[in-house]
Short mmCIF file of C-alpha atoms in Angstrom, two decimals:
data_model
loop_
_atom_site.label_atom_id
_atom_site.label_comp_id
_atom_site.label_asym_id
_atom_site.label_seq_id
_atom_site.Cartn_x
_atom_site.Cartn_y
_atom_site.Cartn_z
CA ASP V 146 65.51 50.65 -0.23
CA ALA V 147 66.68 48.28 -3.05
CA LYS V 148 68.10 50.00 -6.08
CA THR V 149 66.98 49.36 -9.50
CA THR V 150 68.84 48.95 -12.88
CA GLN V 151 66.87 49.63 -16.00
CA PRO V 152 68.23 50.37 -19.48
CA PRO V 153 68.14 53.99 -20.38
CA SER V 154 66.17 53.60 -23.62
CA MET V 155 64.41 50.93 -25.72
CA ASP V 156 62.40 50.93 -29.12
CA CYS V 157 59.14 48.84 -29.75
CA ALA V 158 57.42 48.68 -32.95
CA GLU V 159 53.92 49.73 -32.73
CA GLY V 160 51.55 46.96 -32.16
CA ARG V 161 54.13 44.58 -30.92
CA ALA V 162 54.82 43.84 -27.29
CA ALA V 163 56.97 46.15 -25.32
CA ASN V 164 59.06 44.19 -22.67
CA LEU V 165 60.71 46.50 -19.99
CA PRO V 166 63.29 44.97 -17.88
CA CYS V 167 64.33 45.80 -14.42
CA ASN V 168 66.88 44.31 -11.91
CA HIS V 169 66.48 44.74 -8.39
CA SER V 170 69.01 42.01 -7.07
CA THR V 171 69.18 43.58 -3.45
CA ILE V 172 65.43 43.66 -3.10
CA SER V 173 63.93 42.37 0.44
CA GLY V 174 61.20 39.99 1.13
CA ASN V 175 58.80 42.84 2.20
CA GLU V 176 59.53 45.35 -0.73
CA TYR V 177 56.99 45.58 -3.53
CA VAL V 178 57.88 46.31 -7.26
CA TYR V 179 56.08 49.41 -8.59
CA TRP V 180 55.95 50.58 -12.32
CA TYR V 181 55.10 54.12 -13.28
CA ARG V 182 55.29 55.94 -16.54
CA GLN V 183 55.67 59.56 -17.24
CA ILE V 184 54.49 60.73 -20.63
CA HIS V 185 56.22 63.72 -21.83
CA SER V 186 56.32 66.13 -18.83
CA GLN V 187 53.02 65.04 -17.31
CA GLY V 188 52.84 63.81 -13.91
CA PRO V 189 53.97 60.00 -13.43
CA GLN V 190 51.08 57.56 -13.85
CA TYR V 191 50.72 54.48 -11.84
CA ILE V 192 50.62 51.17 -14.03
CA ILE V 193 51.02 48.18 -11.73
CA HIS V 194 52.67 46.71 -8.73
CA GLY V 195 53.36 43.12 -7.30
CA LEU V 196 55.07 41.64 -4.56
CA LYS V 197 55.85 37.84 -5.56
CA ASN V 198 53.24 36.73 -7.95
CA ASN V 199 52.78 38.04 -11.68
CA GLU V 200 50.15 40.53 -12.09
CA THR V 201 47.88 41.82 -14.96
CA ASN V 202 45.68 44.93 -15.24
CA GLU V 203 44.18 46.63 -18.23
CA MET V 204 47.25 48.35 -18.89
CA ALA V 205 50.12 45.86 -18.55
CA SER V 206 51.46 42.70 -17.01
CA LEU V 207 54.10 42.45 -14.63
CA ILE V 208 56.24 39.32 -14.42
CA ILE V 209 58.42 38.77 -11.30
CA THR V 210 61.08 36.21 -11.29
CA GLU V 211 60.84 33.54 -8.57
CA ASP V 212 63.92 34.82 -6.92
CA ARG V 213 62.44 38.30 -6.94
CA LYS V 214 65.74 39.90 -8.14
CA SER V 215 64.32 41.17 -11.43
CA SER V 216 60.99 41.89 -13.18
CA THR V 217 59.67 42.70 -16.63
CA LEU V 218 56.64 44.90 -17.45
CA ILE V 219 54.81 43.98 -20.57
CA LEU V 220 52.90 46.19 -22.49
CA PRO V 221 51.04 43.42 -24.84
CA HIS V 222 50.25 45.67 -27.89
CA ALA V 223 52.27 48.96 -27.67
CA THR V 224 50.88 52.10 -29.14
CA LEU V 225 52.42 55.40 -30.12
CA ARG V 226 50.60 56.81 -26.93
CA ASP V 227 52.73 54.39 -24.82
CA THR V 228 55.92 56.42 -25.82
CA ALA V 229 57.03 57.50 -22.29
CA VAL V 230 59.58 57.01 -19.63
CA TYR V 231 58.71 54.00 -17.58
CA TYR V 232 60.15 53.73 -13.96
CA CYS V 233 60.41 50.67 -11.91
CA ILE V 234 60.59 51.36 -8.14
CA VAL V 235 60.92 48.96 -5.06
CA ARG V 236 59.70 50.10 -1.84
CA VAL V 237 58.65 48.87 1.41
CA ALA V 238 56.41 50.43 4.00
CA SER V 239 58.20 52.09 6.85
CA GLY V 240 56.90 53.76 9.99
CA ALA V 241 53.17 53.19 10.47
CA GLY V 242 52.39 52.27 6.86
CA SER V 243 54.08 55.09 5.50
CA TYR V 244 56.38 55.23 2.38
CA GLN V 245 57.80 57.55 -0.23
CA LEU V 246 58.65 56.51 -3.66
CA THR V 247 62.11 57.26 -5.11
CA PHE V 248 62.10 57.67 -8.94
CA GLY V 249 65.35 56.92 -10.67
CA LYS V 250 66.19 57.60 -14.43
CA GLY V 251 63.90 55.09 -15.77
CA THR V 252 63.60 53.51 -19.33
CA LYS V 253 62.62 55.95 -22.26
CA LEU V 254 60.39 53.74 -24.55
CA SER V 255 59.97 54.95 -27.90
CA VAL V 256 57.22 53.27 -29.92
CA ILE V 257 58.05 53.38 -33.65
CA PRO V 258 55.02 53.31 -36.35
CA GLU L 1 39.25 62.96 -14.96
CA ALA L 2 41.74 64.30 -12.43
CA ASP L 3 41.22 63.77 -8.79
CA ILE L 4 44.34 65.77 -7.79
CA TYR L 5 44.66 69.52 -9.23
CA GLN L 6 47.67 71.78 -9.54
CA THR L 7 47.24 75.43 -10.34
CA PRO L 8 48.78 77.35 -12.26
CA ARG L 9 49.80 74.93 -14.81
CA TYR L 10 52.46 77.50 -16.12
CA LEU L 11 53.91 80.48 -14.14
CA VAL L 12 56.38 83.11 -15.20
CA ILE L 13 57.77 85.26 -12.48
CA GLY L 14 60.14 87.89 -11.65
CA THR L 15 63.03 87.39 -9.27
CA GLY L 16 62.15 88.14 -5.57
CA LYS L 17 58.64 87.50 -5.81
CA LYS L 18 56.69 85.47 -3.39
CA ILE L 19 54.46 82.72 -4.92
CA THR L 20 52.55 79.83 -4.02
CA LEU L 21 51.78 76.72 -5.93
CA GLU L 22 48.55 75.17 -5.18
CA CYS L 23 47.65 71.63 -4.97
CA SER L 24 44.28 70.05 -4.19
CA GLN L 25 43.00 66.55 -4.07
CA THR L 26 39.52 65.13 -3.62
CA MET L 27 40.19 61.57 -2.81
CA GLY L 28 40.53 61.99 0.96
CA HIS L 29 43.93 60.74 0.90
CA ASP L 30 46.08 61.52 3.90
CA LYS L 31 49.71 61.51 2.42
CA MET L 32 50.60 64.30 -0.11
CA TYR L 33 53.91 65.00 -1.71
CA TRP L 34 55.85 67.44 -3.58
CA TYR L 35 58.61 66.44 -6.16
CA GLN L 36 60.73 68.69 -8.37
CA GLN L 37 61.72 67.67 -11.76
CA ASP L 38 64.08 69.46 -14.20
CA PRO L 39 63.58 69.03 -18.07
CA GLY L 40 64.94 65.46 -18.72
CA MET L 41 65.93 64.73 -15.22
CA GLU L 42 64.83 62.64 -12.52
CA LEU L 43 62.02 63.39 -10.00
CA HIS L 44 63.25 64.52 -6.60
CA LEU L 45 61.19 64.48 -3.49
CA ILE L 46 61.21 67.79 -1.54
CA HIS L 47 58.52 67.71 0.71
CA TYR L 48 55.65 65.43 2.13
CA SER L 49 52.83 65.12 4.53
CA TYR L 50 51.35 62.29 6.49
CA GLY L 51 48.00 64.30 7.44
CA VAL L 52 46.82 67.49 8.84
CA ASN L 53 49.52 69.55 10.54
CA SER L 54 52.27 67.40 9.40
CA THR L 55 55.00 68.06 7.08
CA GLU L 56 58.39 66.76 6.41
CA LYS L 57 61.27 67.51 4.17
CA GLY L 58 62.22 65.33 1.28
CA ASP L 59 65.40 63.82 -0.11
CA LEU L 60 66.29 67.14 -2.06
CA SER L 61 66.98 70.22 -0.02
CA SER L 62 64.60 72.89 -1.17
CA GLU L 63 63.98 76.54 -0.18
CA SER L 64 60.31 76.25 -0.54
CA THR L 65 58.05 75.62 2.34
CA VAL L 66 54.64 73.73 2.67
CA SER L 67 51.69 73.75 4.94
CA ARG L 68 48.75 71.16 5.47
CA ILE L 69 46.00 72.94 7.29
CA ARG L 70 43.34 70.87 5.55
CA THR L 71 43.71 67.24 4.29
CA GLU L 72 42.90 68.14 0.49
CA HIS L 73 45.13 71.02 0.30
CA PHE L 74 48.91 71.14 0.23
CA PRO L 75 50.27 74.33 -1.09
CA LEU L 76 53.99 75.16 -1.82
CA THR L 77 55.33 78.50 -1.31
CA LEU L 78 58.58 80.09 -2.43
CA GLU L 79 59.18 83.48 -0.29
CA SER L 80 61.54 85.02 -2.92
CA ALA L 81 61.90 83.25 -6.19
CA ARG L 82 65.21 82.83 -8.05
CA PRO L 83 66.18 81.83 -11.41
CA SER L 84 67.45 78.59 -9.82
CA HIS L 85 63.94 77.70 -8.62
CA THR L 86 62.99 77.27 -12.26
CA SER L 87 61.67 73.75 -12.81
CA GLN L 88 58.53 71.75 -12.77
CA TYR L 89 56.82 71.06 -9.54
CA LEU L 90 54.73 67.85 -9.42
CA CYS L 91 52.16 67.38 -6.35
CA ALA L 92 51.16 63.62 -5.81
CA SER L 93 48.80 61.95 -3.09
CA SER L 94 48.24 58.49 -1.74
CA GLU L 95 46.55 56.34 0.78
CA TRP L 96 48.29 54.42 3.57
CA GLY L 97 50.29 51.36 2.90
CA THR L 98 52.20 49.93 -0.02
CA ALA L 99 49.18 48.39 -1.82
CA TYR L 100 48.38 51.99 -3.02
CA GLY L 101 50.02 53.89 -5.67
CA TYR L 102 50.65 57.65 -5.86
CA THR L 103 48.12 59.73 -7.82
CA PHE L 104 50.09 62.73 -9.52
CA GLY L 105 48.78 66.27 -10.68
CA SER L 106 49.67 67.60 -14.25
CA GLY L 107 52.37 69.83 -12.52
CA THR L 108 53.23 73.48 -12.34
CA ARG L 109 56.12 74.45 -14.67
CA LEU L 110 57.72 77.63 -13.05
CA THR L 111 59.93 79.93 -14.84
CA VAL L 112 61.72 82.64 -12.75
CA VAL L 113 63.26 85.38 -14.75
#
């Protein structure tokens, strides 16, 4: 699986957009980019995923560069409840559609009042 | 509303005891996973299952065992608990294919004294 690199921590002012970067320069053409977050010590929560195109849902937007070597997760209006560790993961299906997600250290996002 | 349930939420138990951590999901997912996470550290995959009667070891060696007799149930057992087993154990499930993310439970925080 492609490795990912994320900054260990970031701060964001409440109400502003939080832009979380992720580098995945060795990503393969059939690998997806997934974002999860973990609030305090709860179970990680799925946010969004994408392959090539930019994606948006009710939680966030995912911007993937044209060469797919990096991506940015955007929380458009960060709130205090968005304080969490955010994980960027790349993974391909292997063996009959199965796959396992490998979580790295992630980025600790602190939303500041 | 959670569709994947872990019990107990917290457990403090003495060394040498046998324990079973329960995980059940109501989504009909074939794939289920157990991750272990020490405070402030990364999640590590310790077991996974592709379906009934399927169990595999994950990336991190663990003295625990799992079983999958029913699709919705994936319990984890420690035959003889030790202080080194103190950790948080997170269960997750998913559908086949990379288009689907994982759904995590709230976790069981285990302390062995």
